[in-house]
Amino acid sequence: MVTVSTSKSAIRAYHHGDLRSALIEVGLNALEGTDAEAISLRELARIVGVSATAVYRHFPDKRALQMALAGAGIARLGEAQRIASEAAGGGPAGFAATGRAYVRFALAHPALFRLAFSHGGFAGGPGLGNDDASRLLRAYATEFAGAEAERLTLQAWAVAHGLAMLMLDGLLPADDATIDAVIDPKTLFTGSS
Amino acid sequence: MVTVSTSKSAIRAYHHGDLRSALIEVGLNALEGTDAEAISLRELARIVGVSATAVYRHFPDKRALQMALAGAGIARLGEAQRIASEAAGGGPAGFAATGRAYVRFALAHPALFRLAFSHGGFAGGPGLGNDDASRLLRAYATEFAGAEAERLTLQAWAVAHGLAMLMLDGLLPADDATIDAVIDPKTLFTGSS
DNA sequence: TCTTAATGTTGATGGCGTAAACATAGCCAG
DNA sequence: CTGGCTATGTTTACGCCATCAACATTAAGA
């Protein structure tokens, strides 16, 4: 509901109008079923019903389209986390909920999640960005760790991201029990501070 | 020193003899400078001085060659961790050292690390394997967490893996200070147990 | 209305993974 | 030693891909 509307507006605009949006919509759709590497510009163009090279009127190259898709992925991830955080009512429970939401989003949309983070996919320089997800994480870290907020931020992100990746790559069982065992504030982060 | 000898044996065997080893050697070499996706079978064949399709006498397809390279990567990672662990003299310091070695290996060999873990690269089913790295991690977890060993194993792996990935993808600064801040047993894992 | 920029299309180029058919070399049975 | 089988390579070819160049069309503004 943020950027992509599957509804009328986009569909009406196919033949001449909003090819750019159509490509992103179709691309996001394709990412629900296939890995990013396996998606060709030509195939997306075919689906939209346009010639292969028309894509280049809206994106300089394939990577640019992927970056646009990555941006949409980050937005959706942030929204999923915000919803989870609110549902848990904030506080420590909310913090853990955002972590679990991060991992569950990755499992629900593997290709999109991978694309969003692969190779500087969405962020410019290092550090957290201005997306919803980053702001939410920072807020929680500051709330709980005060002076050690920086460290907590990094550790929390690393745990969630690592768990998500290991599950996506088939190295850890992708079930709720494992998620809950790892994303557990009772046994994580309870050091000094 | 484990599998790949850059020395005589392999070089002598180029023209007819050990194409398989030659391809793996050249492949590992290429991975030091380029991403796995950017390496083509044809290019490796060219470097070795053999026709493009000769590769298929030793690997059923591109993926198979990549898996072989991934295996070599895992072996090297395990060795790096073992060395770091021994240098730190085991104990809590050794545990942290293996984590740091994991991340440093990823930074030193980004393409190889990525390949090794991408998409079920080396492991069969989920869970830790029988490689050096997995055994070392399990041993430390058992030593320190007893009953909670399972959880500690997962958490430690997730933190190191997540940190490595975020750094490789340019989302976190890839410096020692950040590594030390995140891989810090003083503030991680010190919960109940 | 004429012009111009935005948007598409066709066609071509060079690269890729891979299949098929053919060639050769080394080993093993007689 | 010899004949043939197997392992290993080579050449050719196919279909797909990203991308470039040149041409066509549409829409908008002076």
Short mmCIF file of C-alpha atoms (C1' of nucleotides) in Angstrom, two decimals:
data_model
loop_
_atom_site.label_atom_id
_atom_site.label_comp_id
_atom_site.label_asym_id
_atom_site.label_seq_id
_atom_site.Cartn_x
_atom_site.Cartn_y
_atom_site.Cartn_z
CA MET A 1 0.00 0.00 0.00
CA VAL A 2 3.03 2.20 0.08
CA THR A 3 4.11 2.51 -3.50
CA VAL A 4 2.78 -0.36 -5.51
CA SER A 5 -0.89 -0.62 -6.17
CA THR A 6 -1.92 -3.80 -7.88
CA SER A 7 -5.16 -2.10 -8.67
CA LYS A 8 -6.57 -0.27 -11.64
CA SER A 9 -4.25 2.72 -11.94
CA ALA A 10 -1.22 0.66 -12.89
CA ILE A 11 -3.03 -1.80 -15.12
CA ARG A 12 -4.75 0.96 -17.12
CA ALA A 13 -1.40 2.55 -17.81
CA TYR A 14 0.25 -0.40 -19.52
CA HIS A 15 0.34 0.42 -23.17
CA HIS A 16 1.54 3.94 -22.85
CA GLY A 17 1.68 5.73 -19.60
CA ASP A 18 3.52 4.18 -16.72
CA LEU A 19 5.85 1.52 -17.98
CA ARG A 20 8.21 2.18 -15.14
CA SER A 21 5.67 1.32 -12.47
CA ALA A 22 4.48 -1.65 -14.47
CA LEU A 23 7.99 -3.05 -14.63
CA ILE A 24 8.49 -2.65 -10.92
CA GLU A 25 5.18 -4.26 -10.17
CA VAL A 26 5.88 -7.20 -12.45
CA GLY A 27 9.40 -7.44 -11.08
CA LEU A 28 8.23 -7.60 -7.48
CA ASN A 29 5.76 -10.23 -8.51
CA ALA A 30 8.43 -12.29 -10.21
CA LEU A 31 10.60 -12.06 -7.10
CA GLU A 32 7.93 -13.91 -5.16
CA GLY A 33 8.64 -16.98 -7.22
CA THR A 34 12.21 -16.77 -8.48
CA ASP A 35 15.61 -15.55 -7.53
CA ALA A 36 16.70 -12.15 -8.69
CA GLU A 37 19.54 -13.51 -10.84
CA ALA A 38 17.09 -15.69 -12.73
CA ILE A 39 14.92 -12.78 -13.80
CA SER A 40 15.79 -11.25 -17.16
CA LEU A 41 14.87 -7.84 -18.40
CA ARG A 42 13.54 -9.44 -21.54
CA GLU A 43 11.18 -11.65 -19.59
CA LEU A 44 9.78 -8.75 -17.61
CA ALA A 45 9.34 -6.79 -20.82
CA ARG A 46 7.58 -9.77 -22.35
CA ILE A 47 5.18 -10.01 -19.40
CA VAL A 48 4.37 -6.34 -19.56
CA GLY A 49 3.88 -6.71 -23.29
CA VAL A 50 6.57 -4.36 -24.44
CA SER A 51 9.73 -4.74 -26.48
CA ALA A 52 12.91 -5.80 -24.72
CA THR A 53 14.69 -2.51 -25.16
CA ALA A 54 11.81 -0.33 -24.00
CA VAL A 55 13.07 -0.98 -20.49
CA TYR A 56 16.06 1.22 -21.20
CA ARG A 57 13.84 4.29 -21.50
CA HIS A 58 13.22 4.01 -17.75
CA PHE A 59 16.28 2.31 -16.33
CA PRO A 60 19.84 2.79 -17.54
CA ASP A 61 20.59 -0.89 -17.03
CA LYS A 62 19.46 -4.04 -15.30
CA ARG A 63 21.10 -3.09 -12.04
CA ALA A 64 19.03 0.10 -11.87
CA LEU A 65 15.81 -1.85 -12.07
CA GLN A 66 17.06 -4.18 -9.37
CA MET A 67 17.87 -1.23 -7.16
CA ALA A 68 14.36 0.07 -7.58
CA LEU A 69 13.02 -3.33 -6.58
CA ALA A 70 15.40 -3.39 -3.64
CA GLY A 71 14.05 -0.06 -2.48
CA ALA A 72 10.53 -1.39 -2.55
CA GLY A 73 11.70 -4.41 -0.58
CA ILE A 74 13.24 -2.28 2.13
CA ALA A 75 10.05 -0.27 2.42
CA ARG A 76 7.98 -3.41 2.83
CA LEU A 77 10.37 -4.85 5.38
CA GLY A 78 10.16 -1.67 7.41
CA GLU A 79 6.41 -1.74 7.35
CA ALA A 80 6.30 -5.37 8.45
CA GLN A 81 8.54 -4.50 11.39
CA ARG A 82 6.52 -1.47 12.36
CA ILE A 83 3.33 -3.51 12.39
CA ALA A 84 4.95 -6.23 14.47
CA SER A 85 6.34 -3.69 16.88
CA GLU A 86 2.98 -2.03 17.41
CA ALA A 87 1.18 -5.33 17.74
CA ALA A 88 3.56 -6.27 20.53
CA GLY A 89 2.94 -2.94 22.25
CA GLY A 90 6.51 -1.66 22.19
CA GLY A 91 8.92 -2.23 25.07
CA PRO A 92 11.16 -5.28 25.25
CA ALA A 93 8.44 -7.40 23.68
CA GLY A 94 8.23 -4.96 20.80
CA PHE A 95 11.98 -5.04 20.32
CA ALA A 96 12.04 -8.81 20.05
CA ALA A 97 9.00 -8.68 17.79
CA THR A 98 10.78 -6.46 15.29
CA GLY A 99 13.64 -8.92 15.19
CA ARG A 100 11.33 -11.84 14.57
CA ALA A 101 9.46 -9.83 11.94
CA TYR A 102 12.77 -9.19 10.17
CA VAL A 103 13.50 -12.88 9.94
CA ARG A 104 9.95 -13.84 9.01
CA PHE A 105 9.92 -11.27 6.25
CA ALA A 106 13.10 -12.79 4.85
CA LEU A 107 11.56 -16.25 4.91
CA ALA A 108 8.33 -15.03 3.33
CA HIS A 109 10.06 -13.13 0.52
CA PRO A 110 13.48 -14.72 0.09
CA ALA A 111 14.38 -13.30 -3.30
CA LEU A 112 13.21 -9.82 -2.43
CA PHE A 113 15.05 -9.86 0.89
CA ARG A 114 18.24 -11.09 -0.73
CA LEU A 115 18.04 -8.50 -3.45
CA ALA A 116 17.39 -5.72 -0.97
CA PHE A 117 20.60 -6.45 0.87
CA SER A 118 22.85 -7.83 -1.78
CA HIS A 119 25.90 -5.84 -2.66
CA GLY A 120 24.97 -2.43 -1.38
CA GLY A 121 21.52 -2.96 -2.72
CA PHE A 122 19.75 -0.06 -1.09
CA ALA A 123 22.00 1.82 1.27
CA GLY A 124 24.63 4.30 0.23
CA GLY A 125 27.46 4.46 2.71
CA PRO A 126 27.79 2.23 5.74
CA GLY A 127 25.68 2.57 8.82
CA LEU A 128 21.96 2.58 9.27
CA GLY A 129 19.91 4.51 6.78
CA ASN A 130 16.78 6.60 7.02
CA ASP A 131 14.38 3.81 6.23
CA ASP A 132 11.68 2.76 8.67
CA ALA A 133 13.52 -0.35 9.73
CA SER A 134 16.70 1.50 10.66
CA ARG A 135 14.88 4.18 12.62
CA LEU A 136 12.87 1.67 14.55
CA LEU A 137 15.96 -0.32 15.48
CA ARG A 138 17.82 2.76 16.61
CA ALA A 139 14.91 3.90 18.73
CA TYR A 140 14.71 0.59 20.56
CA ALA A 141 18.44 0.42 21.08
CA THR A 142 18.50 3.89 22.60
CA GLU A 143 15.54 3.08 24.80
CA PHE A 144 17.16 0.02 26.29
CA ALA A 145 20.87 0.52 26.24
CA GLY A 146 21.48 4.23 26.67
CA ALA A 147 25.20 4.68 26.44
CA GLU A 148 25.66 1.29 24.80
CA ALA A 149 22.97 1.98 22.22
CA GLU A 150 25.40 1.90 19.35
CA ARG A 151 26.68 -1.53 20.26
CA LEU A 152 23.23 -2.93 20.90
CA THR A 153 22.07 -1.63 17.54
CA LEU A 154 24.83 -3.43 15.70
CA GLN A 155 24.48 -6.64 17.66
CA ALA A 156 20.73 -6.81 17.26
CA TRP A 157 20.93 -6.17 13.53
CA ALA A 158 23.70 -8.72 13.10
CA VAL A 159 21.80 -11.44 14.96
CA ALA A 160 18.61 -10.93 12.99
CA HIS A 161 20.37 -10.59 9.67
CA GLY A 162 22.61 -13.58 10.25
CA LEU A 163 19.74 -15.77 11.33
CA ALA A 164 17.72 -14.75 8.30
CA MET A 165 20.58 -15.45 5.92
CA LEU A 166 21.50 -18.80 7.41
CA MET A 167 17.89 -19.89 7.18
CA LEU A 168 17.52 -18.68 3.60
CA ASP A 169 20.65 -20.54 2.63
CA GLY A 170 19.34 -23.73 4.17
CA LEU A 171 21.94 -23.88 6.90
CA LEU A 172 19.51 -23.57 9.78
CA PRO A 173 15.98 -24.94 10.06
CA ALA A 174 13.55 -22.20 9.13
CA ASP A 175 10.98 -22.69 11.86
CA ASP A 176 9.50 -20.55 14.61
CA ALA A 177 11.20 -22.53 17.34
CA THR A 178 14.61 -21.64 16.00
CA ILE A 179 13.66 -18.02 15.52
CA ASP A 180 12.43 -17.76 19.08
CA ALA A 181 15.50 -19.50 20.45
CA VAL A 182 17.85 -17.09 18.74
CA ILE A 183 15.92 -13.82 18.98
CA ASP A 184 15.68 -14.01 22.75
CA PRO A 185 16.47 -10.87 24.75
CA LYS A 186 16.61 -13.00 27.89
CA THR A 187 19.84 -14.58 26.76
CA LEU A 188 21.15 -11.93 24.39
CA PHE A 189 22.52 -8.48 25.16
CA THR A 190 22.15 -8.81 28.92
CA GLY A 191 25.78 -8.02 29.57
CA SER A 192 27.11 -4.90 31.24
CA SER A 193 25.48 -1.62 30.27
CA MET B 1 47.75 -26.18 1.90
CA VAL B 2 44.71 -28.29 2.31
CA THR B 3 43.64 -29.20 -1.17
CA VAL B 4 45.01 -26.75 -3.63
CA SER B 5 48.68 -26.74 -4.39
CA THR B 6 49.75 -23.86 -6.57
CA SER B 7 52.95 -25.74 -7.10
CA LYS B 8 54.33 -28.04 -9.74
CA SER B 9 51.90 -30.94 -9.64
CA ALA B 10 48.95 -28.91 -10.85
CA ILE B 11 50.83 -26.86 -13.41
CA ARG B 12 52.46 -29.86 -15.06
CA ALA B 13 49.10 -31.50 -15.46
CA TYR B 14 47.41 -28.79 -17.47
CA HIS B 15 47.30 -30.07 -20.98
CA HIS B 16 46.10 -33.50 -20.20
CA GLY B 17 46.01 -34.81 -16.73
CA ASP B 18 44.24 -32.83 -14.10
CA LEU B 19 41.92 -30.34 -15.72
CA ARG B 20 39.56 -30.62 -12.80
CA SER B 21 42.11 -29.39 -10.28
CA ALA B 22 43.27 -26.73 -12.68
CA LEU B 23 39.76 -25.38 -13.02
CA ILE B 24 39.27 -25.26 -9.27
CA GLU B 25 42.58 -23.54 -8.78
CA VAL B 26 41.87 -20.96 -11.44
CA GLY B 27 38.35 -20.55 -10.11
CA LEU B 28 39.54 -19.87 -6.58
CA ASN B 29 42.01 -17.43 -7.98
CA ALA B 30 39.32 -15.61 -9.94
CA LEU B 31 37.17 -15.40 -6.82
CA GLU B 32 39.83 -13.30 -5.16
CA GLY B 33 39.10 -10.56 -7.63
CA THR B 34 35.54 -10.93 -8.85
CA ASP B 35 32.15 -11.99 -7.74
CA ALA B 36 31.05 -15.53 -8.41
CA GLU B 37 28.21 -14.47 -10.71
CA ALA B 38 30.65 -12.59 -12.89
CA ILE B 39 32.82 -15.62 -13.54
CA SER B 40 31.93 -17.60 -16.64
CA LEU B 41 32.86 -21.15 -17.42
CA ARG B 42 34.14 -19.98 -20.76
CA GLU B 43 36.53 -17.55 -19.14
CA LEU B 44 37.93 -20.14 -16.76
CA ALA B 45 38.38 -22.52 -19.68
CA ARG B 46 40.13 -19.79 -21.62
CA ILE B 47 42.53 -19.13 -18.74
CA VAL B 48 43.35 -22.79 -18.40
CA GLY B 49 43.83 -22.94 -22.14
CA VAL B 50 41.13 -25.42 -22.95
CA SER B 51 37.95 -25.34 -25.01
CA ALA B 52 34.78 -24.06 -23.37
CA THR B 53 33.01 -27.38 -23.33
CA ALA B 54 35.90 -29.35 -21.90
CA VAL B 55 34.67 -28.24 -18.50
CA TYR B 56 31.69 -30.54 -18.89
CA ARG B 57 33.91 -33.60 -18.75
CA HIS B 58 34.55 -32.82 -15.10
CA PHE B 59 31.49 -30.93 -13.90
CA PRO B 60 27.93 -31.60 -15.03
CA ASP B 61 27.16 -27.88 -15.04
CA LYS B 62 28.30 -24.53 -13.77
CA ARG B 63 26.67 -25.04 -10.41
CA ALA B 64 28.74 -28.14 -9.80
CA LEU B 65 31.98 -26.22 -10.28
CA GLN B 66 30.70 -23.55 -7.93
CA MET B 67 29.90 -26.15 -5.32
CA ALA B 68 33.43 -27.49 -5.56
CA LEU B 69 34.76 -23.98 -5.05
CA ALA B 70 32.37 -23.51 -2.14
CA GLY B 71 33.74 -26.64 -0.52
CA ALA B 72 37.26 -25.32 -0.77
CA GLY B 73 36.08 -22.06 0.74
CA ILE B 74 34.53 -23.77 3.74
CA ALA B 75 37.73 -25.72 4.32
CA ARG B 76 39.80 -22.56 4.27
CA LEU B 77 37.41 -20.76 6.59
CA GLY B 78 37.60 -23.61 9.06
CA GLU B 79 41.36 -23.54 8.99
CA ALA B 80 41.47 -19.80 9.57
CA GLN B 81 39.23 -20.23 12.59
CA ARG B 82 41.24 -23.08 14.01
CA ILE B 83 44.42 -21.08 13.73
CA ALA B 84 42.82 -18.06 15.39
CA SER B 85 41.41 -20.21 18.14
CA GLU B 86 44.77 -21.77 18.91
CA ALA B 87 46.58 -18.46 18.76
CA ALA B 88 44.19 -17.12 21.38
CA GLY B 89 44.80 -20.15 23.58
CA GLY B 90 41.21 -21.40 23.71
CA GLY B 91 38.82 -20.43 26.47
CA PRO B 92 36.58 -17.39 26.21
CA ALA B 93 39.29 -15.51 24.32
CA GLY B 94 39.52 -18.35 21.84
CA PHE B 95 35.79 -18.35 21.35
CA ALA B 96 35.72 -14.65 20.52
CA ALA B 97 38.76 -15.13 18.31
CA THR B 98 36.99 -17.70 16.17
CA GLY B 99 34.12 -15.28 15.69
CA ARG B 100 36.43 -12.50 14.65
CA ALA B 101 38.29 -14.85 12.34
CA TYR B 102 35.01 -15.76 10.69
CA VAL B 103 34.26 -12.14 9.91
CA ARG B 104 37.80 -11.33 8.86
CA PHE B 105 37.85 -14.27 6.50
CA ALA B 106 34.68 -12.98 4.89
CA LEU B 107 36.23 -9.55 4.44
CA ALA B 108 39.45 -10.98 3.06
CA HIS B 109 37.71 -13.28 0.57
CA PRO B 110 34.30 -11.76 -0.09
CA ALA B 111 33.38 -13.64 -3.23
CA LEU B 112 34.56 -16.97 -1.88
CA PHE B 113 32.71 -16.45 1.40
CA ARG B 114 29.52 -15.47 -0.36
CA LEU B 115 29.73 -18.43 -2.69
CA ALA B 116 30.39 -20.82 0.16
CA PHE B 117 27.17 -19.85 1.88
CA SER B 118 24.91 -18.86 -0.95
CA HIS B 119 21.88 -20.96 -1.53
CA GLY B 120 22.79 -24.14 0.23
CA GLY B 121 26.27 -23.83 -1.17
CA PHE B 122 28.00 -26.45 0.87
CA ALA B 123 25.77 -27.98 3.49
CA GLY B 124 23.16 -30.58 2.84
CA GLY B 125 20.30 -30.34 5.32
CA PRO B 126 19.98 -27.67 7.96
CA GLY B 127 22.08 -27.56 11.07
CA LEU B 128 25.81 -27.52 11.54
CA GLY B 129 27.88 -29.79 9.38
CA ASN B 130 30.99 -31.84 9.95
CA ASP B 131 33.37 -29.21 8.74
CA ASP B 132 36.07 -27.79 10.99
CA ALA B 133 34.23 -24.55 11.60
CA SER B 134 31.06 -26.25 12.78
CA ARG B 135 32.89 -28.62 15.11
CA LEU B 136 34.88 -25.82 16.66
CA LEU B 137 31.81 -23.73 17.28
CA ARG B 138 29.93 -26.60 18.84
CA ALA B 139 32.84 -27.41 21.12
CA TYR B 140 33.03 -23.88 22.46
CA ALA B 141 29.30 -23.63 22.94
CA THR B 142 29.25 -26.83 24.93
CA GLU B 143 32.21 -25.71 27.01
CA PHE B 144 30.57 -22.45 28.01
CA ALA B 145 26.86 -22.96 28.02
CA GLY B 146 26.28 -26.56 29.00
CA ALA B 147 22.55 -27.02 28.82
CA GLU B 148 22.08 -23.93 26.70
CA ALA B 149 24.79 -24.99 24.27
CA GLU B 150 22.37 -25.35 21.41
CA ARG B 151 21.08 -21.83 21.78
CA LEU B 152 24.52 -20.33 22.21
CA THR B 153 25.69 -22.12 19.08
CA LEU B 154 22.93 -20.62 16.99
CA GLN B 155 23.28 -17.15 18.45
CA ALA B 156 27.03 -17.04 18.03
CA TRP B 157 26.83 -18.24 14.45
CA ALA B 158 24.06 -15.79 13.64
CA VAL B 159 25.96 -12.82 15.06
CA ALA B 160 29.16 -13.59 13.21
CA HIS B 161 27.40 -14.43 9.97
CA GLY B 162 25.15 -11.41 10.09
CA LEU B 163 28.01 -9.07 10.84
CA ALA B 164 30.04 -10.52 8.00
CA MET B 165 27.19 -10.19 5.53
CA LEU B 166 26.28 -6.64 6.51
CA MET B 167 29.88 -5.61 6.12
CA LEU B 168 30.26 -7.34 2.78
CA ASP B 169 27.12 -5.65 1.52
CA GLY B 170 28.43 -2.26 2.58
CA LEU B 171 25.84 -1.69 5.27
CA LEU B 172 28.27 -1.59 8.15
CA PRO B 173 31.80 -0.21 8.21
CA ALA B 174 34.22 -3.06 7.72
CA ASP B 175 36.78 -2.16 10.35
CA ASP B 176 38.25 -3.88 13.39
CA ALA B 177 36.56 -1.51 15.80
CA THR B 178 33.14 -2.58 14.59
CA ILE B 179 34.09 -6.24 14.65
CA ASP B 180 35.30 -5.96 18.22
CA ALA B 181 32.24 -4.03 19.31
CA VAL B 182 29.88 -6.67 17.97
CA ILE B 183 31.82 -9.87 18.70
CA ASP B 184 32.04 -9.11 22.39
CA PRO B 185 31.23 -11.93 24.82
CA LYS B 186 31.11 -9.37 27.62
CA THR B 187 27.89 -7.95 26.27
CA LEU B 188 26.57 -10.92 24.31
CA PHE B 189 25.20 -14.21 25.61
CA THR B 190 25.58 -13.25 29.27
CA GLY B 191 21.94 -13.87 30.04
CA SER B 192 20.49 -16.67 32.16
CA SER B 193 21.85 -20.14 31.44
"C1'" DT C 1 0.65 24.08 -36.52
"C1'" DC C 2 5.33 22.95 -36.27
"C1'" DT C 3 8.79 21.33 -33.51
"C1'" DT C 4 10.83 18.81 -30.09
"C1'" DA C 5 11.37 15.68 -26.37
"C1'" DA C 6 9.65 11.35 -24.49
"C1'" DT C 7 8.77 6.85 -25.35
"C1'" DG C 8 8.73 2.47 -28.25
"C1'" DT C 9 10.28 -0.65 -31.94
"C1'" DT C 10 13.40 -3.31 -34.96
"C1'" DG C 11 17.81 -5.18 -35.78
"C1'" DA C 12 22.46 -6.32 -34.61
"C1'" DT C 13 26.53 -7.50 -31.66
"C1'" DG C 14 29.04 -10.15 -28.61
"C1'" DG C 15 28.79 -13.12 -24.55
"C1'" DC C 16 26.94 -16.96 -22.11
"C1'" DG C 17 25.52 -22.06 -20.67
"C1'" DT C 18 25.01 -26.12 -22.71
"C1'" DA C 19 23.85 -30.12 -26.13
"C1'" DA C 20 25.52 -33.09 -30.08
"C1'" DA C 21 28.74 -35.05 -32.97
"C1'" DC C 22 33.23 -35.93 -33.84
"C1'" DA C 23 38.44 -36.74 -32.57
"C1'" DT C 24 42.18 -38.63 -30.01
"C1'" DA C 25 44.86 -40.68 -26.56
"C1'" DG C 26 45.78 -44.12 -23.11
"C1'" DC C 27 44.78 -48.55 -21.16
"C1'" DC C 28 43.26 -53.41 -21.05
"C1'" DA C 29 41.97 -57.93 -23.19
"C1'" DG C 30 43.22 -61.11 -26.48
"C1'" DC D 1 51.63 -56.30 -30.26
"C1'" DT D 2 46.86 -55.12 -31.54
"C1'" DG D 3 42.22 -53.91 -31.51
"C1'" DG D 4 38.88 -51.58 -29.22
"C1'" DC D 5 36.82 -49.20 -25.28
"C1'" DT D 6 36.78 -45.24 -22.15
"C1'" DA D 7 38.19 -40.88 -20.73
"C1'" DT D 8 39.02 -36.59 -22.22
"C1'" DG D 9 38.93 -32.72 -25.68
"C1'" DT D 10 37.39 -30.11 -29.78
"C1'" DT D 11 34.23 -27.92 -33.11
"C1'" DT D 12 29.68 -26.43 -34.14
"C1'" DA D 13 25.34 -24.89 -33.11
"C1'" DC D 14 21.20 -23.29 -30.43
"C1'" DG D 15 18.68 -20.24 -27.77
"C1'" DC D 16 18.90 -16.78 -24.33
"C1'" DC D 17 20.75 -12.59 -22.49
"C1'" DA D 18 22.21 -7.35 -21.85
"C1'" DT D 19 22.85 -3.69 -24.41
"C1'" DC D 20 23.70 -0.35 -28.47
"C1'" DA D 21 22.22 2.25 -32.70
"C1'" DA D 22 18.92 3.80 -35.78
"C1'" DC D 23 14.36 4.60 -36.76
"C1'" DA D 24 9.15 5.47 -35.59
"C1'" DT D 25 5.52 7.47 -33.02
"C1'" DT D 26 3.24 10.01 -29.81
"C1'" DA D 27 2.27 13.98 -26.87
"C1'" DA D 28 3.02 18.54 -25.41
"C1'" DG D 29 4.26 23.29 -25.79
"C1'" DA D 30 5.70 27.56 -28.48
#
